[in-house]
Amino acid sequence: MLVSTKGRYALRVMVDLAEHQAAGRIPLKEIAARQGISEKYLENILATLVRANMLSGMRGKGGGYVLTRPPEQYTVGEILRLTEGSLAPVACLDGDCKGCSRSDECPTLDVWKNLDKLINDYLDGVTLDQLVAHNEGYDYVI
């Protein structure tokens, strides 16, 4: 599993918004400057997050972006699945895949299923508030 730039940036943006939620709506320009991401690329990522109702966006004076839920209600897993499509370590476990004709006799299938479960359980166990706390110097335990 290789997480794309889009997935990594989406996660950074969500943590940024969680860290600055007390400020209300945060303009795209501020997020881009803090995160070192081009505004054009960030606009695409934010649009994906708004369509999924993870963020609320408003244009114009006083506009910007804000989380739609408290940070503890967002998991790293849901953010990455939205941006990456799948976190499956092999194609035969990908939801879009029709399966493998050799799955009945595949000696490695259980390895990939167990790895997939570990990945998803771990990423679904990490929330934005834990990442914010970690950035502030606090450790989190999963």
PDB file of C-alpha atoms in Angstrom:
ATOM      1  CA  MET A   1       0.000   0.000   0.000  1.00  0.00           C
ATOM      2  CA  LEU A   2       1.412   3.338  -1.051  1.00  0.00           C
ATOM      3  CA  VAL A   3      -0.499   6.437   0.040  1.00  0.00           C
ATOM      4  CA  SER A   4      -0.576   9.086  -2.676  1.00  0.00           C
ATOM      5  CA  THR A   5       0.235  12.772  -2.277  1.00  0.00           C
ATOM      6  CA  LYS A   6      -3.502  13.478  -2.369  1.00  0.00           C
ATOM      7  CA  GLY A   7      -4.106  11.188   0.614  1.00  0.00           C
ATOM      8  CA  ARG A   8      -1.182  12.574   2.607  1.00  0.00           C
ATOM      9  CA  TYR A   9      -2.185  16.169   1.899  1.00  0.00           C
ATOM     10  CA  ALA A  10      -5.846  15.507   2.729  1.00  0.00           C
ATOM     11  CA  LEU A  11      -4.817  14.124   6.100  1.00  0.00           C
ATOM     12  CA  ARG A  12      -2.521  17.110   6.763  1.00  0.00           C
ATOM     13  CA  VAL A  13      -5.329  19.525   5.860  1.00  0.00           C
ATOM     14  CA  MET A  14      -7.790  17.789   8.157  1.00  0.00           C
ATOM     15  CA  VAL A  15      -5.294  17.926  11.043  1.00  0.00           C
ATOM     16  CA  ASP A  16      -4.627  21.602  10.262  1.00  0.00           C
ATOM     17  CA  LEU A  17      -8.344  22.413  10.393  1.00  0.00           C
ATOM     18  CA  ALA A  18      -8.728  20.451  13.632  1.00  0.00           C
ATOM     19  CA  GLU A  19      -5.819  22.381  15.160  1.00  0.00           C
ATOM     20  CA  HIS A  20      -7.313  25.726  14.138  1.00  0.00           C
ATOM     21  CA  GLN A  21     -11.027  24.991  14.578  1.00  0.00           C
ATOM     22  CA  ALA A  22     -11.399  27.700  17.246  1.00  0.00           C
ATOM     23  CA  ALA A  23     -10.669  30.294  14.537  1.00  0.00           C
ATOM     24  CA  GLY A  24     -13.813  29.330  12.603  1.00  0.00           C
ATOM     25  CA  ARG A  25     -13.673  29.158   8.816  1.00  0.00           C
ATOM     26  CA  ILE A  26     -10.113  29.023   7.526  1.00  0.00           C
ATOM     27  CA  PRO A  27      -9.399  30.460   4.056  1.00  0.00           C
ATOM     28  CA  LEU A  28      -7.809  28.154   1.488  1.00  0.00           C
ATOM     29  CA  LYS A  29      -4.879  30.575   1.172  1.00  0.00           C
ATOM     30  CA  GLU A  30      -4.010  30.198   4.888  1.00  0.00           C
ATOM     31  CA  ILE A  31      -4.193  26.410   4.805  1.00  0.00           C
ATOM     32  CA  ALA A  32      -2.057  26.291   1.650  1.00  0.00           C
ATOM     33  CA  ALA A  33       0.569  28.599   3.173  1.00  0.00           C
ATOM     34  CA  ARG A  34       0.773  26.678   6.458  1.00  0.00           C
ATOM     35  CA  GLN A  35       0.975  23.301   4.722  1.00  0.00           C
ATOM     36  CA  GLY A  36       3.194  24.306   1.794  1.00  0.00           C
ATOM     37  CA  ILE A  37       0.662  23.016  -0.748  1.00  0.00           C
ATOM     38  CA  SER A  38      -0.228  24.850  -3.954  1.00  0.00           C
ATOM     39  CA  GLU A  39      -3.644  26.508  -3.766  1.00  0.00           C
ATOM     40  CA  LYS A  40      -4.745  24.898  -7.042  1.00  0.00           C
ATOM     41  CA  TYR A  41      -3.920  21.372  -5.846  1.00  0.00           C
ATOM     42  CA  LEU A  42      -5.389  22.049  -2.416  1.00  0.00           C
ATOM     43  CA  GLU A  43      -8.629  23.278  -3.990  1.00  0.00           C
ATOM     44  CA  ASN A  44      -9.087  19.856  -5.620  1.00  0.00           C
ATOM     45  CA  ILE A  45      -8.500  18.045  -2.308  1.00  0.00           C
ATOM     46  CA  LEU A  46     -10.851  20.345  -0.395  1.00  0.00           C
ATOM     47  CA  ALA A  47     -13.564  19.832  -3.017  1.00  0.00           C
ATOM     48  CA  THR A  48     -13.322  16.060  -2.459  1.00  0.00           C
ATOM     49  CA  LEU A  49     -13.614  16.528   1.314  1.00  0.00           C
ATOM     50  CA  VAL A  50     -16.580  18.921   0.943  1.00  0.00           C
ATOM     51  CA  ARG A  51     -18.413  16.508  -1.410  1.00  0.00           C
ATOM     52  CA  ALA A  52     -18.009  13.789   1.217  1.00  0.00           C
ATOM     53  CA  ASN A  53     -19.411  16.175   3.854  1.00  0.00           C
ATOM     54  CA  MET A  54     -16.216  16.008   5.900  1.00  0.00           C
ATOM     55  CA  LEU A  55     -15.799  19.751   5.494  1.00  0.00           C
ATOM     56  CA  SER A  56     -18.068  22.704   4.978  1.00  0.00           C
ATOM     57  CA  GLY A  57     -16.810  25.294   2.528  1.00  0.00           C
ATOM     58  CA  MET A  58     -17.951  28.825   1.872  1.00  0.00           C
ATOM     59  CA  ARG A  59     -16.649  31.275  -0.724  1.00  0.00           C
ATOM     60  CA  GLY A  60     -16.250  35.017  -0.450  1.00  0.00           C
ATOM     61  CA  LYS A  61     -15.551  37.383   2.431  1.00  0.00           C
ATOM     62  CA  GLY A  62     -15.605  35.477   5.702  1.00  0.00           C
ATOM     63  CA  GLY A  63     -15.452  32.225   3.768  1.00  0.00           C
ATOM     64  CA  GLY A  64     -13.195  29.269   4.175  1.00  0.00           C
ATOM     65  CA  TYR A  65     -13.332  25.710   5.408  1.00  0.00           C
ATOM     66  CA  VAL A  66     -14.356  24.098   8.668  1.00  0.00           C
ATOM     67  CA  LEU A  67     -14.796  20.543   9.919  1.00  0.00           C
ATOM     68  CA  THR A  68     -18.410  19.331   9.941  1.00  0.00           C
ATOM     69  CA  ARG A  69     -17.854  17.085  12.989  1.00  0.00           C
ATOM     70  CA  PRO A  70     -15.693  17.162  16.102  1.00  0.00           C
ATOM     71  CA  PRO A  71     -12.090  15.960  15.420  1.00  0.00           C
ATOM     72  CA  GLU A  72     -12.566  12.817  17.508  1.00  0.00           C
ATOM     73  CA  GLN A  73     -15.222  11.649  15.032  1.00  0.00           C
ATOM     74  CA  TYR A  74     -12.840  11.519  12.041  1.00  0.00           C
ATOM     75  CA  THR A  75     -10.525   8.559  11.533  1.00  0.00           C
ATOM     76  CA  VAL A  76      -7.395   8.443   9.436  1.00  0.00           C
ATOM     77  CA  GLY A  77      -8.882   5.363   7.736  1.00  0.00           C
ATOM     78  CA  GLU A  78     -11.994   7.135   6.474  1.00  0.00           C
ATOM     79  CA  ILE A  79      -9.966  10.087   5.173  1.00  0.00           C
ATOM     80  CA  LEU A  80      -7.507   7.851   3.328  1.00  0.00           C
ATOM     81  CA  ARG A  81     -10.232   5.586   1.915  1.00  0.00           C
ATOM     82  CA  LEU A  82     -11.970   8.676   0.543  1.00  0.00           C
ATOM     83  CA  THR A  83      -8.853   9.974  -1.180  1.00  0.00           C
ATOM     84  CA  GLU A  84      -7.173   6.670  -2.062  1.00  0.00           C
ATOM     85  CA  GLY A  85     -10.233   4.598  -2.935  1.00  0.00           C
ATOM     86  CA  SER A  86      -8.857   1.456  -1.319  1.00  0.00           C
ATOM     87  CA  LEU A  87      -6.306   0.574   1.318  1.00  0.00           C
ATOM     88  CA  ALA A  88      -6.104  -3.066   0.246  1.00  0.00           C
ATOM     89  CA  PRO A  89      -2.504  -4.329   0.137  1.00  0.00           C
ATOM     90  CA  VAL A  90      -3.205  -6.520  -2.925  1.00  0.00           C
ATOM     91  CA  ALA A  91      -5.595  -6.223  -5.856  1.00  0.00           C
ATOM     92  CA  CYS A  92      -7.510  -9.401  -5.043  1.00  0.00           C
ATOM     93  CA  LEU A  93      -8.835  -7.749  -1.847  1.00  0.00           C
ATOM     94  CA  ASP A  94      -9.771  -4.474  -3.525  1.00  0.00           C
ATOM     95  CA  GLY A  95     -13.534  -3.912  -3.486  1.00  0.00           C
ATOM     96  CA  ASP A  96     -13.567  -3.259  -7.250  1.00  0.00           C
ATOM     97  CA  CYS A  97     -11.778  -6.496  -8.024  1.00  0.00           C
ATOM     98  CA  LYS A  98     -13.933  -9.481  -8.936  1.00  0.00           C
ATOM     99  CA  GLY A  99     -11.647 -11.773  -7.000  1.00  0.00           C
ATOM    100  CA  CYS A 100      -9.029 -14.149  -8.161  1.00  0.00           C
ATOM    101  CA  SER A 101      -9.716 -17.389  -9.958  1.00  0.00           C
ATOM    102  CA  ARG A 102      -7.092 -19.003  -7.696  1.00  0.00           C
ATOM    103  CA  SER A 103      -8.506 -17.748  -4.375  1.00  0.00           C
ATOM    104  CA  ASP A 104      -9.816 -21.195  -3.399  1.00  0.00           C
ATOM    105  CA  GLU A 105      -6.333 -22.689  -3.463  1.00  0.00           C
ATOM    106  CA  CYS A 106      -4.204 -19.579  -2.801  1.00  0.00           C
ATOM    107  CA  PRO A 107      -1.688 -20.274  -0.031  1.00  0.00           C
ATOM    108  CA  THR A 108      -1.078 -16.554   0.619  1.00  0.00           C
ATOM    109  CA  LEU A 109      -4.658 -15.237   0.704  1.00  0.00           C
ATOM    110  CA  ASP A 110      -4.896 -15.390   4.499  1.00  0.00           C
ATOM    111  CA  VAL A 111      -1.685 -13.361   4.821  1.00  0.00           C
ATOM    112  CA  TRP A 112      -3.160 -10.578   2.681  1.00  0.00           C
ATOM    113  CA  LYS A 113      -6.521 -10.696   4.475  1.00  0.00           C
ATOM    114  CA  ASN A 114      -4.830 -10.437   7.863  1.00  0.00           C
ATOM    115  CA  LEU A 115      -2.602  -7.590   6.686  1.00  0.00           C
ATOM    116  CA  ASP A 116      -5.652  -5.782   5.275  1.00  0.00           C
ATOM    117  CA  LYS A 117      -7.429  -6.152   8.615  1.00  0.00           C
ATOM    118  CA  LEU A 118      -4.400  -4.843  10.535  1.00  0.00           C
ATOM    119  CA  ILE A 119      -4.078  -1.831   8.247  1.00  0.00           C
ATOM    120  CA  ASN A 120      -7.762  -0.935   8.455  1.00  0.00           C
ATOM    121  CA  ASP A 121      -8.045  -1.560  12.201  1.00  0.00           C
ATOM    122  CA  TYR A 122      -4.990   0.604  12.873  1.00  0.00           C
ATOM    123  CA  LEU A 123      -6.012   3.496  10.625  1.00  0.00           C
ATOM    124  CA  ASP A 124      -9.607   3.373  11.883  1.00  0.00           C
ATOM    125  CA  GLY A 125      -8.264   3.563  15.438  1.00  0.00           C
ATOM    126  CA  VAL A 126      -6.438   6.872  14.922  1.00  0.00           C
ATOM    127  CA  THR A 127      -8.559  10.023  15.090  1.00  0.00           C
ATOM    128  CA  LEU A 128      -7.832  13.639  14.222  1.00  0.00           C
ATOM    129  CA  ASP A 129      -7.906  14.722  17.865  1.00  0.00           C
ATOM    130  CA  GLN A 130      -5.169  12.165  18.613  1.00  0.00           C
ATOM    131  CA  LEU A 131      -3.013  13.591  15.821  1.00  0.00           C
ATOM    132  CA  VAL A 132      -3.583  17.137  17.089  1.00  0.00           C
ATOM    133  CA  ALA A 133      -2.590  16.046  20.598  1.00  0.00           C
ATOM    134  CA  HIS A 134       0.499  14.352  19.171  1.00  0.00           C
ATOM    135  CA  ASN A 135       1.448  17.590  17.348  1.00  0.00           C
ATOM    136  CA  GLU A 136       1.122  19.428  20.657  1.00  0.00           C
ATOM    137  CA  GLY A 137       3.645  17.086  22.228  1.00  0.00           C
ATOM    138  CA  TYR A 138       1.281  14.559  23.762  1.00  0.00           C
ATOM    139  CA  ASP A 139       1.559  10.878  22.956  1.00  0.00           C
ATOM    140  CA  TYR A 140      -1.406   8.781  21.959  1.00  0.00           C
ATOM    141  CA  VAL A 141      -1.769   5.072  22.409  1.00  0.00           C
ATOM    142  CA  ILE A 142      -3.534   2.807  19.967  1.00  0.00           C
TER     143      ILE A 142
END
